[in-house]
XYZ file of C-alpha atoms in Angstrom:
642
model
C -11.451 13.518 -31.489
C -11.562 11.469 -34.780
C -10.603 7.852 -34.810
C -8.598 8.381 -37.990
C -4.870 8.740 -37.484
C -3.537 12.243 -37.674
C -1.233 13.423 -40.418
C 0.827 15.465 -37.953
C 3.710 13.874 -36.068
C 3.324 13.198 -32.358
C 5.812 15.951 -31.397
C 3.799 18.579 -33.276
C 0.636 17.368 -31.612
C 2.175 17.797 -28.151
C 3.355 21.312 -29.017
C -0.064 22.272 -30.312
C -1.708 20.999 -27.131
C 0.728 22.907 -24.973
C 0.126 26.085 -26.971
C -3.621 25.674 -26.623
C -3.329 25.212 -22.867
C -1.095 28.291 -22.657
C -3.636 30.405 -24.552
C -6.460 29.213 -22.303
C -4.489 30.064 -19.152
C -3.629 33.504 -20.543
C -7.290 34.210 -21.298
C -8.396 33.142 -17.825
C -5.786 35.395 -16.150
C -6.833 38.387 -18.257
C -10.505 37.810 -17.519
C -9.885 37.486 -13.792
C -7.935 40.803 -13.802
C -10.952 42.737 -15.176
C -13.622 40.713 -13.422
C -14.875 39.001 -16.671
C -15.241 35.220 -17.003
C -13.020 33.541 -19.482
C -15.858 31.820 -21.346
C -17.169 35.233 -22.512
C -20.784 34.177 -22.576
C -21.728 36.903 -20.044
C -20.701 38.395 -16.753
C -21.016 36.218 -13.746
C -22.891 37.441 -10.685
C -20.875 40.247 -9.246
C -19.117 40.962 -12.540
C -20.678 44.392 -12.960
C -19.734 45.289 -9.386
C -16.146 44.353 -10.142
C -16.213 46.534 -13.244
C -17.498 49.391 -11.169
C -14.596 48.908 -8.828
C -12.243 48.994 -11.784
C -13.770 52.197 -13.083
C -13.689 53.816 -9.636
C -10.054 52.888 -9.349
C -9.134 55.033 -12.362
C -5.655 54.713 -13.743
C -4.520 52.253 -11.153
C -7.075 49.735 -12.440
C -5.853 50.077 -16.036
C -2.329 49.431 -14.808
C -3.547 46.181 -13.368
C -5.022 45.272 -16.777
C -1.733 45.924 -18.552
C 0.269 43.957 -16.024
C -2.043 40.952 -15.915
C -0.877 39.342 -19.188
C 2.700 39.340 -17.944
C 1.585 37.774 -14.733
C -0.292 35.141 -16.691
C 2.748 34.545 -18.901
C 4.978 34.038 -15.917
C 2.428 31.721 -14.388
C 2.372 29.388 -17.460
C 6.048 28.574 -17.248
C 8.664 28.452 -19.951
C 6.488 26.424 -22.310
C 4.148 29.361 -22.657
C 6.942 31.582 -23.847
C 7.625 29.398 -26.946
C 5.910 30.535 -30.127
C 6.816 27.964 -32.764
C 6.055 28.601 -36.369
C 4.040 25.418 -36.615
C 1.338 26.624 -34.246
C -1.953 26.135 -36.049
C -4.250 29.085 -36.650
C -6.972 27.628 -34.509
C -4.696 27.878 -31.471
C -5.768 31.548 -30.987
C -9.390 30.995 -30.043
C -12.120 33.585 -29.504
C -11.606 33.753 -25.681
C -8.789 36.347 -25.778
C -10.811 38.500 -28.146
C -13.776 38.420 -25.732
C -11.410 39.325 -22.902
C -10.085 42.328 -24.828
C -13.627 43.478 -25.532
C -14.461 43.258 -21.847
C -11.413 45.373 -20.960
C -12.084 48.076 -23.539
C -15.786 48.409 -22.682
C -16.378 47.681 -18.996
C -19.859 47.588 -17.575
C -21.259 50.866 -16.174
C -20.633 51.352 -12.442
C -23.263 50.979 -9.818
C -23.631 53.517 -6.997
C -25.416 51.195 -4.637
C -25.132 47.648 -3.607
C -23.634 45.520 -0.888
C -20.226 45.286 -2.592
C -19.721 48.988 -3.402
C -17.053 50.446 -1.049
C -17.590 53.870 0.543
C -15.612 56.656 -1.101
C -13.210 58.335 1.406
C -14.062 61.858 2.514
C -10.887 63.335 1.032
C -11.879 62.004 -2.439
C -15.404 63.371 -2.367
C -16.242 66.596 -4.179
C -17.299 69.506 -1.949
C -21.043 69.647 -1.438
C -21.217 73.391 -2.127
C -19.835 76.771 -1.071
C -19.732 77.590 2.659
C -22.071 80.483 3.231
C -20.218 81.445 6.438
C -16.798 81.657 4.800
C -15.607 84.636 2.812
C -13.842 84.104 -0.537
C -10.195 83.356 -0.020
C -10.728 81.534 3.267
C -10.552 84.634 5.463
C -13.052 85.129 8.288
C -15.706 87.781 7.992
C -14.465 91.208 9.159
C -15.735 92.672 12.409
C -17.783 95.847 12.680
C -14.638 97.903 13.408
C -12.552 96.552 10.500
C -13.460 99.354 8.123
C -12.659 101.933 10.792
C -9.223 100.504 11.568
C -6.510 101.480 9.062
C -4.936 98.020 8.982
C -3.245 95.357 11.089
C -0.550 96.781 13.341
C 3.117 96.036 12.985
C 4.602 93.433 15.339
C 5.007 94.677 18.864
C 8.501 95.851 19.675
C 10.589 94.748 22.683
C 10.367 98.191 24.308
C 6.576 98.033 24.276
C 6.622 94.452 25.578
C 8.857 95.369 28.494
C 6.650 98.370 29.301
C 3.576 96.136 29.302
C 5.298 93.675 31.619
C 6.353 96.498 33.936
C 2.741 97.707 34.064
C 1.526 94.264 35.101
C 4.202 93.881 37.780
C 3.588 97.332 39.246
C -0.144 96.685 39.274
C 0.344 93.463 41.237
C 2.787 95.045 43.683
C 1.261 98.489 44.262
C -2.486 98.416 43.621
C -3.440 95.835 46.222
C -3.395 98.191 49.227
C -5.586 101.039 47.975
C -5.351 104.017 45.645
C -2.927 106.865 45.942
C 0.268 107.743 44.146
C 0.476 104.115 42.976
C -2.129 104.662 40.268
C -0.009 107.389 38.699
C 3.101 105.200 38.971
C 1.347 102.309 37.215
C 0.101 104.550 34.414
C 3.615 105.691 33.474
C 4.835 102.375 31.926
C 1.429 101.920 30.305
C 1.809 105.334 28.661
C 5.331 104.377 27.567
C 4.019 101.182 25.963
C 1.495 103.229 23.991
C 4.219 105.703 23.019
C 6.556 102.993 21.704
C 3.741 101.337 19.755
C 2.671 104.659 18.218
C 6.257 105.478 17.253
C 6.635 102.091 15.554
C 3.425 102.737 13.619
C 4.761 106.114 12.443
C 2.247 108.267 14.308
C 3.173 111.825 15.251
C 2.278 113.698 18.395
C -0.497 116.175 17.662
C -1.592 119.085 19.877
C -4.913 117.594 20.910
C -3.256 114.237 21.582
C -0.886 115.978 23.972
C -3.826 117.777 25.621
C -5.680 114.515 26.246
C -2.572 112.721 27.493
C -1.522 115.474 29.899
C -5.100 115.854 31.122
C -5.386 112.143 31.807
C -2.161 112.047 33.821
C -3.260 115.137 35.754
C -6.542 113.476 36.659
C -4.642 110.458 37.989
C -3.019 112.791 40.516
C -6.389 113.221 42.291
C -6.109 109.837 44.097
C -2.718 110.941 45.397
C -4.206 114.161 46.794
C -7.715 113.329 48.036
C -8.980 110.659 50.375
C -12.663 110.943 49.351
C -13.721 108.045 47.139
C -16.326 109.755 44.962
C -14.108 112.471 43.396
C -11.389 109.835 42.988
C -13.812 107.615 41.074
C -14.798 110.474 38.776
C -11.145 111.315 38.180
C -10.152 107.746 37.300
C -13.066 107.292 34.875
C -12.319 110.640 33.231
C -8.619 109.747 32.971
C -9.482 106.521 31.130
C -11.727 108.471 28.743
C -9.030 111.062 28.025
C -6.404 108.356 27.528
C -8.647 106.630 24.990
C -9.174 109.921 23.152
C -5.414 110.488 23.085
C -4.896 107.075 21.478
C -7.650 107.366 18.852
C -7.531 111.068 18.004
C -11.224 111.723 17.443
C -12.740 115.102 16.657
C -16.414 114.650 15.674
C -19.352 114.036 18.007
C -19.491 110.258 17.332
C -15.711 110.137 17.497
C -15.500 111.890 20.863
C -18.356 109.908 22.398
C -17.216 106.491 21.151
C -13.507 107.259 21.241
C -13.675 107.818 24.990
C -14.681 104.135 25.282
C -12.265 102.899 22.629
C -9.995 100.950 24.993
C -12.593 98.275 25.643
C -12.925 96.997 22.025
C -9.115 96.770 21.863
C -8.780 94.228 24.695
C -9.179 91.072 22.595
C -7.055 92.368 19.724
C -4.363 93.545 22.115
C -4.099 90.115 23.731
C -3.696 88.377 20.360
C -1.196 90.983 19.204
C 0.874 90.704 22.362
C 0.860 86.899 22.306
C 2.132 86.843 18.720
C 4.882 89.249 19.660
C 5.965 87.202 22.671
C 5.945 83.987 20.624
C 8.015 85.488 17.809
C 10.516 87.042 20.210
C 10.862 83.801 22.126
C 11.625 81.880 18.915
C 14.187 84.424 17.722
C 16.024 85.202 20.967
C 15.907 82.233 23.277
C 19.530 82.703 24.280
C 19.024 86.342 25.286
C 15.882 85.485 27.241
C 17.804 82.907 29.237
C 20.512 85.463 29.917
C 18.005 88.026 31.167
C 16.301 85.442 33.371
C 19.589 84.366 34.919
C 20.649 87.964 35.559
C 17.289 88.785 37.137
C 17.392 85.763 39.414
C 20.925 86.571 40.562
C 20.010 90.224 41.212
C 16.944 89.256 43.235
C 18.920 86.785 45.334
C 21.632 89.351 46.055
C 19.110 92.029 47.029
C 17.230 89.663 49.322
C 20.344 88.393 51.084
C 22.083 91.713 51.637
C 18.827 93.575 52.288
C 17.953 91.121 55.049
C 21.421 91.482 56.570
C 21.309 95.285 56.558
C 17.752 95.335 57.937
C 18.748 93.087 60.842
C 21.814 95.237 61.511
C 20.035 98.620 61.709
C 16.480 99.299 62.895
C 16.185 102.604 61.024
C 17.116 100.925 57.743
C 14.629 98.159 58.504
C 11.849 100.724 58.963
C 12.805 102.472 55.731
C 12.934 99.185 53.849
C 9.577 98.129 55.248
C 7.987 101.418 54.208
C 9.368 101.254 50.669
C 8.660 97.620 49.852
C 5.104 96.340 49.279
C 3.528 94.169 51.931
C 2.768 90.924 50.103
C 1.384 87.832 51.783
C 0.388 84.418 50.504
C -3.258 85.019 51.395
C -3.731 87.818 48.882
C -1.936 86.010 46.043
C -5.121 85.518 43.956
C -5.851 89.216 44.281
C -2.307 90.058 43.190
C -2.582 87.722 40.201
C -5.815 89.406 39.167
C -4.196 92.849 39.442
C -1.236 91.638 37.354
C -3.585 90.385 34.645
C -5.595 93.606 34.797
C -2.509 95.778 34.370
C -1.176 93.557 31.593
C -4.439 93.599 29.643
C -4.881 97.348 30.088
C -1.371 98.138 28.878
C -1.741 95.812 25.880
C -5.057 97.428 24.964
C -3.465 100.884 25.149
C -0.472 99.848 23.037
C -2.692 98.105 20.480
C -4.916 101.183 20.202
C -1.843 103.338 19.654
C -0.499 100.991 16.961
C -3.824 100.528 15.120
C -6.318 103.143 16.301
C -9.962 102.936 15.371
C -10.964 105.977 13.356
C -14.236 106.648 15.098
C -14.667 109.769 13.008
C -15.546 107.445 10.143
C -18.921 106.848 11.806
C -20.944 109.751 10.493
C -24.482 110.705 11.399
C -26.473 111.942 8.449
C -28.232 115.254 9.034
C -31.985 115.233 9.209
C -34.272 116.534 6.546
C -34.077 120.311 6.392
C -37.317 122.038 7.325
C -38.605 125.298 5.957
C -38.107 128.451 7.993
C -41.601 128.833 9.396
C -41.956 125.186 10.396
C -38.581 125.222 12.115
C -38.537 128.670 13.723
C -42.090 128.997 15.052
C -41.833 126.452 17.932
C -38.439 127.792 18.976
C -39.558 131.414 18.971
C -42.499 130.529 21.190
C -40.107 128.691 23.517
C -37.903 131.782 23.668
C -40.900 133.880 24.696
C -41.772 131.400 27.460
C -38.208 131.514 28.766
C -38.242 135.291 28.719
C -41.467 135.476 30.759
C -40.131 133.054 33.362
C -36.809 134.822 33.650
C -38.474 138.203 34.134
C -40.372 136.858 37.127
C -37.207 135.228 38.492
C -35.311 138.500 38.381
C -38.056 140.271 40.291
C -38.314 137.579 42.961
C -34.741 136.434 43.528
C -33.070 139.826 43.339
C -35.473 141.163 45.921
C -34.021 138.990 48.731
C -35.664 136.802 51.368
C -38.451 139.246 52.172
C -39.436 139.502 48.525
C -39.560 135.699 48.211
C -41.838 135.350 51.239
C -44.070 138.198 50.031
C -44.512 136.837 46.519
C -44.786 133.104 47.250
C -45.707 132.713 50.915
C -42.835 130.216 51.297
C -39.629 130.388 53.261
C -36.557 131.015 51.116
C -35.139 127.499 51.654
C -38.432 125.841 50.779
C -38.766 128.017 47.689
C -35.240 127.146 46.599
C -35.629 123.411 47.135
C -38.941 123.410 45.302
C -37.511 124.773 42.058
C -33.867 123.720 41.780
C -34.425 120.279 40.323
C -37.008 121.558 37.855
C -34.572 124.181 36.581
C -31.818 121.591 36.319
C -34.003 119.399 34.125
C -35.055 122.435 32.105
C -31.390 123.100 31.327
C -30.774 119.511 30.237
C -33.885 119.458 28.042
C -32.862 122.757 26.456
C -29.567 121.216 25.324
C -31.494 118.310 23.787
C -33.828 120.737 21.996
C -30.817 122.622 20.605
C -29.266 119.396 19.278
C -32.488 118.337 17.557
C -33.067 121.834 16.183
C -29.624 121.799 14.580
C -30.356 118.432 13.012
C -33.478 119.660 11.199
C -32.435 123.287 10.719
C -32.939 124.922 7.297
C -29.753 124.933 5.223
C -30.711 126.914 2.159
C -28.214 129.764 2.322
C -26.826 132.663 4.387
C -30.275 133.810 5.508
C -31.051 130.385 6.931
C -27.753 130.348 8.829
C -28.498 133.791 10.262
C -31.959 132.657 11.351
C -30.600 129.530 13.037
C -27.890 131.437 14.891
C -30.279 134.127 16.047
C -33.034 131.855 17.347
C -30.721 129.355 19.029
C -28.410 132.070 20.356
C -31.319 133.761 22.125
C -32.408 130.413 23.548
C -28.905 129.718 24.876
C -28.665 133.167 26.459
C -32.031 132.777 28.182
C -31.020 129.308 29.410
C -27.917 130.814 30.984
C -30.206 132.977 33.108
C -32.083 129.818 34.108
C -28.766 128.275 35.183
C -27.989 131.331 37.286
C -31.444 131.131 38.867
C -30.927 127.447 39.742
C -27.547 128.157 41.328
C -29.069 131.006 43.331
C -31.772 128.676 44.618
C -29.145 126.148 45.688
C -27.234 128.895 47.502
C -30.364 129.771 49.485
C -30.945 126.145 50.349
C -27.353 125.547 51.451
C -27.431 128.652 53.618
C -30.505 127.286 55.399
C -29.553 123.602 55.779
C -25.832 123.317 55.058
C -23.762 121.825 52.288
C -23.826 118.097 51.500
C -22.256 115.847 48.922
C -25.373 115.677 46.775
C -25.929 119.440 46.853
C -22.371 120.293 45.851
C -22.465 117.630 43.114
C -25.654 118.858 41.431
C -24.481 122.449 41.751
C -21.259 121.494 39.948
C -23.245 119.763 37.187
C -25.465 122.824 36.748
C -22.394 125.027 36.524
C -20.859 122.783 33.856
C -24.083 122.882 31.829
C -23.759 126.664 31.845
C -20.226 126.306 30.464
C -21.562 124.061 27.672
C -24.122 126.714 26.763
C -21.361 129.317 26.540
C -19.370 127.000 24.249
C -22.425 126.560 22.000
C -22.810 130.324 21.736
C -19.110 130.615 20.854
C -19.487 127.876 18.230
C -22.338 129.821 16.632
C -20.047 132.814 16.286
C -16.666 131.262 15.448
C -17.653 127.876 14.004
C -18.474 124.473 15.452
C -15.403 122.547 14.302
C -13.855 122.443 17.779
C -17.114 122.164 19.728
C -17.049 118.368 20.454
C -13.491 118.444 21.752
C -14.117 121.666 23.656
C -17.088 120.132 25.477
C -15.033 117.034 26.375
C -12.159 119.209 27.580
C -14.523 121.303 29.711
C -15.864 118.151 31.366
C -12.337 116.969 32.139
C -11.363 120.369 33.532
C -14.499 120.349 35.677
C -13.691 116.929 37.149
C -10.096 117.994 37.778
C -11.161 121.218 39.490
C -13.762 119.346 41.512
C -11.114 116.986 42.837
C -8.533 119.687 43.507
C -11.022 121.793 45.475
C -11.636 118.842 47.848
C -15.453 118.630 48.052
C -15.398 116.957 51.473
C -13.157 119.734 52.762
C -15.534 122.378 51.364
C -18.514 120.648 52.970
C -16.806 120.606 56.361
C -15.675 124.235 56.064
C -19.160 125.455 55.112
C -20.835 123.587 57.959
C -18.269 124.809 60.486
C -18.734 128.389 59.288
C -22.482 127.953 59.431
C -22.155 126.746 63.043
C -20.446 130.001 63.908
C -23.317 132.046 62.468
C -26.359 129.841 63.137
C -25.162 127.886 66.162
C -26.244 124.506 64.765
C -24.307 121.687 63.125
C -24.946 118.070 62.140
C -22.020 116.185 63.678
C -23.433 112.792 62.704
C -23.288 113.706 59.025
C -19.825 115.256 59.247
C -18.411 112.151 60.921
C -19.135 110.200 57.720
C -16.919 112.380 55.541
C -13.436 111.421 54.414
C -10.117 112.439 55.943
C -10.136 115.522 53.715
C -12.587 117.089 56.193
C -10.284 116.718 59.246
C -8.519 120.128 58.906
C -11.872 121.969 58.993
C -13.322 119.800 61.777
C -10.212 120.378 63.859
C -11.254 124.025 64.299
C -14.477 123.122 66.141
C -14.648 123.782 69.903
C -14.679 120.926 72.383
C -16.482 118.586 72.787
C -17.696 118.953 69.170
C -14.153 118.542 67.859
C -13.498 115.275 69.667
C -16.938 113.938 68.730
C -16.374 114.719 65.052
C -12.833 113.278 64.958
C -13.333 110.177 67.101
C -14.215 107.960 64.126
C -11.107 109.094 62.233
C -8.894 108.282 65.229
C -10.275 104.740 65.389
C -9.843 104.176 61.666
C -6.253 105.421 61.674
C -5.387 103.240 64.662
C -6.645 100.053 62.984
C -4.519 100.155 59.835
C -1.906 102.217 58.099
C -1.446 101.883 54.349
C 1.866 102.064 52.531
C 3.228 105.372 51.307
C 2.167 104.730 47.724
C -1.429 103.916 48.778
C -1.847 106.866 51.163
C -3.272 110.139 49.877
C -2.007 113.514 50.943
C -5.347 114.207 52.615
C -5.026 111.125 54.810
C -1.407 111.868 55.699
C -2.314 115.421 56.689
C -5.212 114.171 58.837
C -2.906 111.725 60.624
C -0.448 114.503 61.384
C -3.225 116.692 62.806
C -4.483 113.962 65.114
C -0.947 113.141 66.249
C -0.251 116.789 67.103
C -3.671 117.344 68.729
C -5.008 114.037 70.063
C -8.720 113.481 70.415
C -10.069 113.751 73.956
C -12.270 111.143 75.581
C -15.631 112.891 76.016
C -17.625 109.803 76.899
C -21.366 109.990 76.308
C -21.437 113.679 75.459
C -21.251 112.886 71.745
C -24.737 111.375 71.855
C -26.294 114.715 72.722
C -24.229 117.385 70.954
C -24.478 118.431 67.368
C -27.930 117.024 66.657
C -30.315 119.053 64.521
C -33.633 117.426 65.239
C -35.308 120.782 65.758
C -33.201 122.821 63.388
C -35.813 123.006 60.659
C -38.552 124.029 63.093
C -40.971 121.363 61.997
C -40.503 122.012 58.299
C -40.471 119.256 55.730
C -37.369 117.070 55.642
C -34.882 117.223 52.794
C -36.515 114.489 50.745
C -34.095 114.550 47.829
C -30.861 114.320 49.847
C -30.060 110.687 50.769
C -26.941 111.763 52.605
């Protein structure tokens, strides 16, 4: 400051000093808001980091810059708000201008450093597209998506109640064995599928009705027969026919895969049913509570009055005990599993009916067509080989036992056993050859079609003679050693293969459009006929008749048959009868199943033993009915494990 006195008055000097101090404070506040020192000579250490923070903050940081002068103004007090006209020009120094320059051109941000904060995950840009996610955020479709017409409509209450009834009946009825209960459980499951199909707008077609009726008919086998092996075949075939009824397939891939179509629908059916239950529960909670209350009241009333009536009358108690399932706490896990099994099966059936998989969409491309000579020459030579073999078979087999021994030096039974299995495999391989020949058959025009039909038709006709020869061999073997489960089973398979050959011949004449479904229907009819004929009953009848003519019988084998064999074994003379039926008497005395788990064969066997009790023959059963010397030292039946 100069020593000379100032020309300005003291009051003006004080105002100028106050204005200068106010400007300096305003500059410092603005510089601190943007991280720039007020002196403007350069950024202090950490200034660039602060600028980076300001830039990362975006618009919010600029708002802070605009607000900071006001904050500085309020901080200076009322003296800062005065702007007298006598303020000298030098009162606005270069500091505010440097501050404005720092705000308009902040330093470039730094991406690293100890003071740089981590950007939150929700503010970061996506690293790149997800290779596992389809466009639109939807999961990748499954292998059956293109074969399914679309998602099904929500499950209706009628279908839900049918599914629940299936689960309850499964838990109550299926725990004691198989009988009429399996047919009773299948009825609500079929109703659930019917309601779901009606909601989806599907119409009942002729082949759908054929599969459905055939499946229900097969489920009647457990109610009729006590033998486990025809019952198993009937249940498996019923599931296959039910799946075909739900999917409506007609081609070879459709029939083969459609018979297993219930299994892929299990997961989808569970999700579909859960969504339906959740939606219904949200929309009708009041009605659900009403139904629950009514059910609880009905159950309490039935239990109370049923117990009173049962204690008042013994006959009513017996009737009530026979009609109601026998449920104990010990088998609760088993009952829960049966409930879940019935529930899942019914949901899978209803889901398949609502959104069936069009298995016919899976097509198999035909093979490359061969020229006529390349295709026909091997098959014509095969036809000639079949013809030579069949000519010899007609000479030998039609000549009777003496002719067989003269030509081969073997006994008839040995000759039959030696060739049956080979002829069975020859029939199976012939069907495979026909399928492959059709795949690579020439397809040039009418002449090619005539050639294919002629060559394959002759091969089918010759194979039918091979089937007849195999069945004749089995007849000779059964006449010598008796009928068993394995022998009647393979004979039935050979007979069905002959039916398939006849269907192939018919398809060559009338067209092959119905051939896949006709073959499946013939298999179902064969299983149904096999169960209705009672194979264990036929085995017992044949062995009893053979005892009358040959005087020998294998009681030890016949004792292992099911209750279906009791009517035939009851005709044996004593002590053979009592020896054959003793095991059945012990089994029936140990336990008695409920009416719904008892087959007609078992009930009839119980009645027979009650009318004609088994006699106590002691140790005689260890000596009678054994066939140790029946085959006269010949080789044992190596292929019959029974």
